[in-house]
Coordinates of C-alpha atoms in Angstrom, one line a residue:
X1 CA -7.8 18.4 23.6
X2 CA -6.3 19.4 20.7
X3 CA -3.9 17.8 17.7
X4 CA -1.0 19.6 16.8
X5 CA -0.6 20.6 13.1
X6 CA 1.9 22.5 11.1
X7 CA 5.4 23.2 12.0
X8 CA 5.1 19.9 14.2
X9 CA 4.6 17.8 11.1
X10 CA 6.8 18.9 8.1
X11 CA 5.5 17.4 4.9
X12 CA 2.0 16.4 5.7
X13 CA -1.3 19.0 5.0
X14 CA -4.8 19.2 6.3
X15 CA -5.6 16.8 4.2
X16 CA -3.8 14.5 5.3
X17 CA -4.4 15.0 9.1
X18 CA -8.4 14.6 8.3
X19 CA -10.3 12.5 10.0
X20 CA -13.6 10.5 9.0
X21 CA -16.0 11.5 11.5
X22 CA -15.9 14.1 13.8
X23 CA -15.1 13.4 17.6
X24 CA -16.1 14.8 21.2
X25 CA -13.4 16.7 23.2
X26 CA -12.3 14.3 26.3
X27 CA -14.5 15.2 29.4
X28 CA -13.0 13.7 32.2
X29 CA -9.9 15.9 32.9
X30 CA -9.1 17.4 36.0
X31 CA -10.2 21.3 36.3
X32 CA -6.8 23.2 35.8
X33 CA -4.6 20.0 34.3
X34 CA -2.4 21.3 31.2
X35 CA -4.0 20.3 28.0
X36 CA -3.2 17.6 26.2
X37 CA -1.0 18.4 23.3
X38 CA 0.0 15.6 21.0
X39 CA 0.3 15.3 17.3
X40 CA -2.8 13.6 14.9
X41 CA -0.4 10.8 14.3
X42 CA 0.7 10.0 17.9
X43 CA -2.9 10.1 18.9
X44 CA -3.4 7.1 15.9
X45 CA -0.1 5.2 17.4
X46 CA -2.3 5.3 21.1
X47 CA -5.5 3.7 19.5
X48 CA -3.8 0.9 17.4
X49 CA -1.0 0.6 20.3
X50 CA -4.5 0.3 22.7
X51 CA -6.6 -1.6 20.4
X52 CA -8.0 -5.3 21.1
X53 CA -7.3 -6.6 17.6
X54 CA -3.4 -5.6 18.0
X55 CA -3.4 -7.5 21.8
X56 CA -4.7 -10.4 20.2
X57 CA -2.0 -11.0 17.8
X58 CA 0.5 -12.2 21.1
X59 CA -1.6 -15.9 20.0
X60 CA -1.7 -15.8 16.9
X61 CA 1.0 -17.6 14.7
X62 CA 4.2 -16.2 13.2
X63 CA 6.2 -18.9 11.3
X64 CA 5.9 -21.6 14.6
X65 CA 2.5 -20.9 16.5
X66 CA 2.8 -19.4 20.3
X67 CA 3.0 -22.5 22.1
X68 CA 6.0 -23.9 19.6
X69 CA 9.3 -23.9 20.6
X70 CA 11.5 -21.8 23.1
X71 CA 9.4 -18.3 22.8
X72 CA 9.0 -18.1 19.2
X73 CA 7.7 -14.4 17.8
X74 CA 4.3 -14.3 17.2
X75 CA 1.7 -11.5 15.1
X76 CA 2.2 -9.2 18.1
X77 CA 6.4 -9.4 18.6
X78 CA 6.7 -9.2 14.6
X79 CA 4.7 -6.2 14.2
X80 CA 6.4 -4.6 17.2
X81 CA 9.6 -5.0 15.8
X82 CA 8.2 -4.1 12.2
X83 CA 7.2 -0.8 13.8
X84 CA 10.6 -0.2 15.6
X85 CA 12.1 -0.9 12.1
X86 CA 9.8 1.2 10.1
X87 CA 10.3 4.1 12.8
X88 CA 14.1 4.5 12.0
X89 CA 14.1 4.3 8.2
X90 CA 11.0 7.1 9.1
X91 CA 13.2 9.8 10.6
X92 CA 16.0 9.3 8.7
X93 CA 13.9 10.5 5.9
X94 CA 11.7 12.9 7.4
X95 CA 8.8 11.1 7.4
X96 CA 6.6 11.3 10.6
X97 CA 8.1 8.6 12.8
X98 CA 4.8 7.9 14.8
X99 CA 2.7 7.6 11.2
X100 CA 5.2 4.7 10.0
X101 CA 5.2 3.1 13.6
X102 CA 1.3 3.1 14.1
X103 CA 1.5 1.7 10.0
X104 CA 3.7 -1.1 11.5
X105 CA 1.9 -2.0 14.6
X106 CA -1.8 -2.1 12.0
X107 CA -0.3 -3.9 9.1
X108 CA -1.0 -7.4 10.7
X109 CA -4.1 -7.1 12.5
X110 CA -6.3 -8.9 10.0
X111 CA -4.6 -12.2 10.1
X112 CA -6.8 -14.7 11.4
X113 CA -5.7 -17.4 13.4
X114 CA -2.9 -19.7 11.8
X115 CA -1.6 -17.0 10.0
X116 CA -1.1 -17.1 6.3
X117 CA -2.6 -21.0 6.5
X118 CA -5.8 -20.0 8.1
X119 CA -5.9 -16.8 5.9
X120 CA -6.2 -19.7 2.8
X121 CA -9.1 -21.4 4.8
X122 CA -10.9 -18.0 5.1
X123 CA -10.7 -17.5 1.8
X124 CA -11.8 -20.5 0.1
X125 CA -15.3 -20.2 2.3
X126 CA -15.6 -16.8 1.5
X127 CA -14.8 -17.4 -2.7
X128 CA -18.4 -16.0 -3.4
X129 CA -18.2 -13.4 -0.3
X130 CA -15.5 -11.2 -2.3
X131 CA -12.3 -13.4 -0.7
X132 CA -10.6 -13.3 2.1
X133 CA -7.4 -11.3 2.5
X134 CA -5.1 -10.1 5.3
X135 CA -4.7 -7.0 4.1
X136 CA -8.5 -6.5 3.4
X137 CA -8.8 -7.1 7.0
X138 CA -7.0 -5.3 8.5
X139 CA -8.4 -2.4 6.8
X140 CA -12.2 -3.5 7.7
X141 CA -10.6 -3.8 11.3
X142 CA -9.7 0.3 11.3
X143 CA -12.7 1.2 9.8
X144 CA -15.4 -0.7 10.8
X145 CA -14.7 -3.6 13.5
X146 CA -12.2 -2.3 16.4
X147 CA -14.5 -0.3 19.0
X148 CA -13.5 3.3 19.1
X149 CA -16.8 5.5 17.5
X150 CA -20.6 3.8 16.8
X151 CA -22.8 5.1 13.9
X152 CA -26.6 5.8 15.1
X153 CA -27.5 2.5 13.8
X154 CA -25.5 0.8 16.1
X155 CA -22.3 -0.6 13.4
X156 CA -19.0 0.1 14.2
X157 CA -16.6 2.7 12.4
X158 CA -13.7 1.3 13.5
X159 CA -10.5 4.1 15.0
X160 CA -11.2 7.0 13.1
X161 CA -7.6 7.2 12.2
X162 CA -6.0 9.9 9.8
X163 CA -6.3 9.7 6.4
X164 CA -2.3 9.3 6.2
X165 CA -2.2 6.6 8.5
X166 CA -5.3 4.5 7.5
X167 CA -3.3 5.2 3.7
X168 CA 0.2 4.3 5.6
X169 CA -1.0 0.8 6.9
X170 CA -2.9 -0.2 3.1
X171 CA 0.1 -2.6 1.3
X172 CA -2.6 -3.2 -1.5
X173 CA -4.1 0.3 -2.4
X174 CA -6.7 -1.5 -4.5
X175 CA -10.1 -3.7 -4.5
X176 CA -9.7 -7.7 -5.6
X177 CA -9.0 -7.9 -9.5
X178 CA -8.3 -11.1 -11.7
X179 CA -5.5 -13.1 -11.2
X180 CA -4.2 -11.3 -8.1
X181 CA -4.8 -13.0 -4.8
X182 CA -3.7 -9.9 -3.2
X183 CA -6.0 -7.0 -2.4
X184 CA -6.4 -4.4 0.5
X185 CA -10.1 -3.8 0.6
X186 CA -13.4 -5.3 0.2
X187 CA -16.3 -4.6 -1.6
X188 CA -18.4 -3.1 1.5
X189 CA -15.4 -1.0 2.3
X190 CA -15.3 0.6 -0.6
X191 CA -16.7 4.0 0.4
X192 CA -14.0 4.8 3.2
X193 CA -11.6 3.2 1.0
X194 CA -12.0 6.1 -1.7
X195 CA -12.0 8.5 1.0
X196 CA -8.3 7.4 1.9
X197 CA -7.3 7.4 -1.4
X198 CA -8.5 10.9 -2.6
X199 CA -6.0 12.9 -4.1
X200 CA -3.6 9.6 -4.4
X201 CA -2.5 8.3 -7.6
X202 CA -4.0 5.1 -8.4
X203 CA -2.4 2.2 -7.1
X204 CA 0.2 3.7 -5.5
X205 CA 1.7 3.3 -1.9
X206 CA 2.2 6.5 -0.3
X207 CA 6.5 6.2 0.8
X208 CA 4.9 5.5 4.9
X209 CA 3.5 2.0 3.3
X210 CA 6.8 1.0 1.6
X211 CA 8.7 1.7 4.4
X212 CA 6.1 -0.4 6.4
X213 CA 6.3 -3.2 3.9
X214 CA 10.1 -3.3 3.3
X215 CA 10.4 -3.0 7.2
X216 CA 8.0 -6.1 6.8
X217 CA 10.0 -8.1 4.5
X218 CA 13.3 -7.4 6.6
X219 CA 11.8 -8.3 10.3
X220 CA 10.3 -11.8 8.3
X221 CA 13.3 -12.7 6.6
X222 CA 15.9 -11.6 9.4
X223 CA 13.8 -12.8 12.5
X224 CA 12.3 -16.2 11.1
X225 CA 15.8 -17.1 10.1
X226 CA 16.6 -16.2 13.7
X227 CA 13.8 -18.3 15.7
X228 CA 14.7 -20.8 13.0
X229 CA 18.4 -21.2 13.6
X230 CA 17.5 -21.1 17.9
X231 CA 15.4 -23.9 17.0
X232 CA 17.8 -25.7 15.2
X233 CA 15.0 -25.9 12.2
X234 CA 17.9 -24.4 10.7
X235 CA 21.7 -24.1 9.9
X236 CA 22.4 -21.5 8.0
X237 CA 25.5 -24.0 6.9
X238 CA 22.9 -24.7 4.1
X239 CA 24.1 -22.2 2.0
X240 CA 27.7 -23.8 1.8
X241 CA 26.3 -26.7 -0.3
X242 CA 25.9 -26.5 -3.6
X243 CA 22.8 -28.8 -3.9
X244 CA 20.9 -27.0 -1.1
X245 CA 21.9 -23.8 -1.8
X246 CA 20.5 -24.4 -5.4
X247 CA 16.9 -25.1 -4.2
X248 CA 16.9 -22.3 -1.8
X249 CA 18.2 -20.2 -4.8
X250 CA 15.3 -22.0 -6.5
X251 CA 12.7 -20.9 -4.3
X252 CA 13.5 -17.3 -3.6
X253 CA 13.4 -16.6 -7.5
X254 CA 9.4 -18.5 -7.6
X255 CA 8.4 -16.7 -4.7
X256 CA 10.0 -13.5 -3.7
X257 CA 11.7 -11.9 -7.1
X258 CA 9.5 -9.9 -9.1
X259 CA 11.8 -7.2 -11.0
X260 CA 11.4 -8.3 -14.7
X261 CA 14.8 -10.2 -14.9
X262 CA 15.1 -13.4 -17.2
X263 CA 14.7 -16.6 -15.2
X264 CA 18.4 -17.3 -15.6
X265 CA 19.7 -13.8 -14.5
X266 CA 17.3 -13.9 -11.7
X267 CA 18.8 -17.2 -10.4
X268 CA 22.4 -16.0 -11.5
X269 CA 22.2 -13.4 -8.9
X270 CA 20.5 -15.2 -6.4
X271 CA 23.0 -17.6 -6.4
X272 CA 25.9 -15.0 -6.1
X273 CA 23.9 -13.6 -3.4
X274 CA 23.5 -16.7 -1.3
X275 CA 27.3 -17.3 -1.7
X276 CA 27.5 -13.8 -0.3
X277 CA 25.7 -14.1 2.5
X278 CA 27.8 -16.9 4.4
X279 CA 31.0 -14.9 3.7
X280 CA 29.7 -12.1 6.2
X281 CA 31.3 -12.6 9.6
X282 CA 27.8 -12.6 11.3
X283 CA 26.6 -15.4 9.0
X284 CA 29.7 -17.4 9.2
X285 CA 29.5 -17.2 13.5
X286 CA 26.2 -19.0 13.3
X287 CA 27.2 -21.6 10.6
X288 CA 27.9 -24.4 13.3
X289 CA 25.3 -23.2 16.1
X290 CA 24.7 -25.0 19.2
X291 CA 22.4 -23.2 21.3
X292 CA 25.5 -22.5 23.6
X293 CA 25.0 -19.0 25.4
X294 CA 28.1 -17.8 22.5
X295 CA 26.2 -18.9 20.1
X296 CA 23.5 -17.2 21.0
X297 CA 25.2 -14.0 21.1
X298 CA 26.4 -14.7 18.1
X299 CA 22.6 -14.9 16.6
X300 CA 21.8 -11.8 18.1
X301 CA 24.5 -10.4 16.8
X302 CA 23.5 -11.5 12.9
X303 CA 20.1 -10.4 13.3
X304 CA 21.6 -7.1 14.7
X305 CA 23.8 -6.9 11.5
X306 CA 21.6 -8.2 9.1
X307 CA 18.5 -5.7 10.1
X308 CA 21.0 -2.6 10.0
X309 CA 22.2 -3.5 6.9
X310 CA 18.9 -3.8 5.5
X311 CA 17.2 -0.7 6.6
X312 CA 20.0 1.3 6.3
X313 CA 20.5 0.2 2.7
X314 CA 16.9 1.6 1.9
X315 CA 17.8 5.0 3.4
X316 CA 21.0 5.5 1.8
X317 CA 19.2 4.1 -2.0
X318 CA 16.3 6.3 -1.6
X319 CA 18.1 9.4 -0.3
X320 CA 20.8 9.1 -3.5
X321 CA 17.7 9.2 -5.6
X322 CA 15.6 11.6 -4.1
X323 CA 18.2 14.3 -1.7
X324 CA 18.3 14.2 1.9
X325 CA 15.4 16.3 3.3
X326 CA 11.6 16.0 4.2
X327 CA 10.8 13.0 2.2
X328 CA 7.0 12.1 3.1
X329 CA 3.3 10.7 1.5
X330 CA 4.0 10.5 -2.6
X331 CA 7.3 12.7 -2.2
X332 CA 9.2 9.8 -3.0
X333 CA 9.3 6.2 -3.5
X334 CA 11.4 4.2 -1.0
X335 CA 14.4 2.8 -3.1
X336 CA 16.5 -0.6 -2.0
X337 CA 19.1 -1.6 -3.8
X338 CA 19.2 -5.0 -5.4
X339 CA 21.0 -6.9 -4.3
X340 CA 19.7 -6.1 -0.9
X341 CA 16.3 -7.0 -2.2
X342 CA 17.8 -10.1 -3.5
X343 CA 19.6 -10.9 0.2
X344 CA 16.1 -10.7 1.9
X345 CA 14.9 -12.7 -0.6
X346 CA 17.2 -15.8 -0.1
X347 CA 16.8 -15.3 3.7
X348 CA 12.8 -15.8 3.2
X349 CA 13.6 -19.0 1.2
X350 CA 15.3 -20.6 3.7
X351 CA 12.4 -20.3 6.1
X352 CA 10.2 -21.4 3.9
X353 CA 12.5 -24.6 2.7
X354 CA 13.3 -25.3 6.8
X355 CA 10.4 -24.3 8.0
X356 CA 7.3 -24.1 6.4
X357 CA 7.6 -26.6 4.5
X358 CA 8.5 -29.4 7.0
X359 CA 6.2 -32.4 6.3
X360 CA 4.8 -32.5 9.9
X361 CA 3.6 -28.6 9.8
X362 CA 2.0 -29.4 6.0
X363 CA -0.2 -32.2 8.0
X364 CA -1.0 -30.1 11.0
X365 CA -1.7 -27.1 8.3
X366 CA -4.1 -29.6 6.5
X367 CA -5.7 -29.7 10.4
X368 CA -6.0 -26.0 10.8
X369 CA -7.4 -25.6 7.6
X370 CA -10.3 -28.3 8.5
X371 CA -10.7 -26.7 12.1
X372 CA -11.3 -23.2 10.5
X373 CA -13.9 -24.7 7.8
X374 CA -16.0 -26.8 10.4
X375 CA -16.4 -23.6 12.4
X376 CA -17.4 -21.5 10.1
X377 CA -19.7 -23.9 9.1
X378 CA -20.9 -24.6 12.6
X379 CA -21.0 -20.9 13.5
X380 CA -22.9 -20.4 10.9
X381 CA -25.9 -22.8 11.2
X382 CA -26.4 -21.5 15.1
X383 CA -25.7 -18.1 14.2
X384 CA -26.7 -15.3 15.9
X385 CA -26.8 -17.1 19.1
X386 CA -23.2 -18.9 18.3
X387 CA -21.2 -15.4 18.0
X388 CA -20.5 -13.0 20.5
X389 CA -22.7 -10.0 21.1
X390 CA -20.9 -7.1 18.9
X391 CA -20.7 -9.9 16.0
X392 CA -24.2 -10.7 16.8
X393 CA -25.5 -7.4 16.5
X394 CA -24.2 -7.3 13.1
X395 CA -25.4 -10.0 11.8
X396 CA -29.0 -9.3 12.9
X397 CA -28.0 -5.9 10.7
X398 CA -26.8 -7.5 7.7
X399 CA -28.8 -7.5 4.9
X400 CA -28.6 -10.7 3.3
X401 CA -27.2 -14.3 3.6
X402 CA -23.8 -12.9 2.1
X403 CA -23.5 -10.4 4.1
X404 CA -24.4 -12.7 7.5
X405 CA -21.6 -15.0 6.0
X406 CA -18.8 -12.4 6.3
X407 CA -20.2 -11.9 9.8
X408 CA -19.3 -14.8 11.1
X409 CA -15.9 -15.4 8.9
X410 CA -14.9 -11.2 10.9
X411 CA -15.4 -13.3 13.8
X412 CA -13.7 -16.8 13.3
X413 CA -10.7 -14.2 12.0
X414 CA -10.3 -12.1 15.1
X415 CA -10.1 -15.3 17.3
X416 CA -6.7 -16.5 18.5
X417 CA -5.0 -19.5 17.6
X418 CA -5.7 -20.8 21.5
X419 CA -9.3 -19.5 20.8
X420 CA -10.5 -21.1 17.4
X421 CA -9.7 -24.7 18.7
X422 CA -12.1 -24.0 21.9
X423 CA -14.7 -22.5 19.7
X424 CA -14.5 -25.4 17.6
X425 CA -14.5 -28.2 20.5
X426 CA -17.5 -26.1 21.8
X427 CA -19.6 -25.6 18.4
X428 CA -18.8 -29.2 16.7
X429 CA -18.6 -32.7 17.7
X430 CA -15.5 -33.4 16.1
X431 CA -13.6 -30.6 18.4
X432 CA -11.6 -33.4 20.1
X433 CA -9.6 -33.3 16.9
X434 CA -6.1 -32.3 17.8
X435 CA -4.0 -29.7 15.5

């Protein structure tokens, strides 16, 4: 078998197409089949496409967890439309299309159960550990945890995926630093970490990650809103009051507007945005939604509009500042207009205000959080017999306490949602504990 290099993949070098370790040549083709002839990066989309860690995230939460509501998204529908997103911003600027897809199925792999909720629980246990972080995670999952290749001493080494797409799928190019909860590797990880980055400039996101991020940002805020609305969580009618609309304009500017503006400019144009918004006929079909079969078309129909608009609007921004052409690793930087950014922004607040921050989900939260401490705690004490036998290989490896701890934390973070509330009814006596 070979991968396919050079006139196949405009814009991308050897260097690019490396690989960590070297692999064996596939044995168990028939004598005389045609040989296999696909590109580094298409090979990468197969093992994250193939991986356990990516199957897993079908139960594990979104915004509602997978037994809320009528089919909410979950990790795994979100990242599949993340990657569907991030594929056509891809070739419309000649970056590989396969590199930003396998980026988008990888970024959300290290969420633990209970999403961004449980990823707080995990990180307050592992406070003297390093953290805990998503992102981090997911890198440790590529490189170390997912079974693919097995060092000589028996510890994982993860996919073996390209440098560019290991580099595509890293939203935080950097190791935890003060005052920034947000990081994309861990101390132990460091090594292949620096390996990905060589030849990058520090702290910068090759153009693959920006597309996968701002495909992020538009799948969250366009397909939250969505399951939101179906739910009836929310009416998008919101945005025609003036009180509501001024806490919703209120919380996009605290949590999802970072471009240097004064508070009152920031808030000046989120509120002109928000007015906006409901003045698009897509938006204004789904002001009075009933959960009627034409109201239902009509939400597919906004979430139809609203995603064009918003991927489309980063093609045509970074293609007016950069030319049309092969625009690929640190080429470019994705541009998005705006008010575009500021549009996404509002749409995140109101998931957040109708959503996330119902009273009922803050208690059950509170739960989760609980569940996730007691078993790390119980998993812990019983440890290695408590974990399963790839985890407890590892920790019979590890070299100290600390590393024995993040052990057991890699495995109460690849269980499901379904999955951690077993464990903990099987490993604590207070597992009767409903979340």
């Amino acid at each position: 078998m070979s991968d396919r290099v050079g006139a196949a993949l405009p814009g991308y070098r050897e260097h690019d197409l490396r690989r960590l370790l070297p692999e064996q040549p596939k044995e168990a083709a028939l004598p005389g089949s045609a040989r296999e002839d696909r590109t580094p990066f298409s090979r990468d989309r197969a093992r994250v496409l193939h991986s356990a860690a990516l199957r897993r995230l079908a139960g594990k939460t979104q915004v509602m967890g997978p037994g809320e509501g009528d089919v909410p998204r979950t990790r795994l529908t979100h990242s599949l439309e993340v990657a569907q997103i991030g594929r056509g911003i891809a070739e419309a600027l000649g970056a590989d299309p396969d590199l930003v897809d396998t980026a988008g199925l990888a970024h959300d792999i290290g969420h633990p159960p209970f999403g961004h909720n449980g990823e707080r629980a995990l990180d307050d246990l592992s406070e003297h550990l390093g953290g805990f972080e998503g992102n981090a995670q997911t890198l440790r999952i590529l490189v170390r945890l997912e079974p693919k290749l097995v060092a000589d001493d028996g510890s994982g080494r993860g996919l073996n995926l390209t440098r560019a797409c290991l580099d595509a799928a890293t939203k935080y190019p950097w190791p935890k630093q003060p005052g920034n909860p947000k990081f994309g590797v861990y101390a132990d990880d460091l090594e292949v970490f620096r390996w990905i980055r060589r030849g990058a400039p520090e702290r910068r996101r090759c153009l693959e990650a920006q597309i996968m991020d701002w495909s992020d940002d538009v799948a969250y805020s366009v397909h939250d809103v969505e399951d939101g609305v179906h739910s009836q969580r929310i009416s998008l009618r919101a945005l025609t009051r003036p009180d509501e609309r001024a806490e919703i304009v209120r919380m996009a500017a605290k949590h999802f507007w970072r471009d240097g503006r004064s508070a009152g400019d920031a808030l000046a144009l989120l509120e002109d945005v928000a007015e906006g918004l409901v003045e698009l006929p897509a938006v204004a079909g789904v002001l009075d939604y009933d959960g009627s079969l034409r109201s239902q078309v009509a939400l597919k129909r906004l979430t139809s509009e609203l995603v064009g608009r918003f991927a489309s609007a980063a093609v045509s921004g970074t293609v007016a500042e950069h030319g049309a052409g092969v625009l690929t690793r640190y080429a470019a930087d994705l541009v998005v207009p705006e008010r575009v950014v500021a549009e996404v922004a509002v749409l995140k607040a109101v998931a957040v205000r109708y959503v996330m921050s119902d009273p009922e989900r803050l208690r059950m939260q509170e739960r989760q959080r609980a569940l996730l401490t007691e078993l790390v705690e119980a998993l812990a004490d019983r440890a290695p017999e408590s974990l399963d036998p790839a985890m407890a290989a590892a920790w019979k490896r590890a070299a100290d306490d600390t590393a024995r701890l993040r052990v057991v934390v890699d495995q109460v973070a690849s269980l499901t949602d379904a999955q951690a509330v077993q464990w903990h009814r099987s490993h604590t006596r207070s597992g009767t504990k409903p979340v």
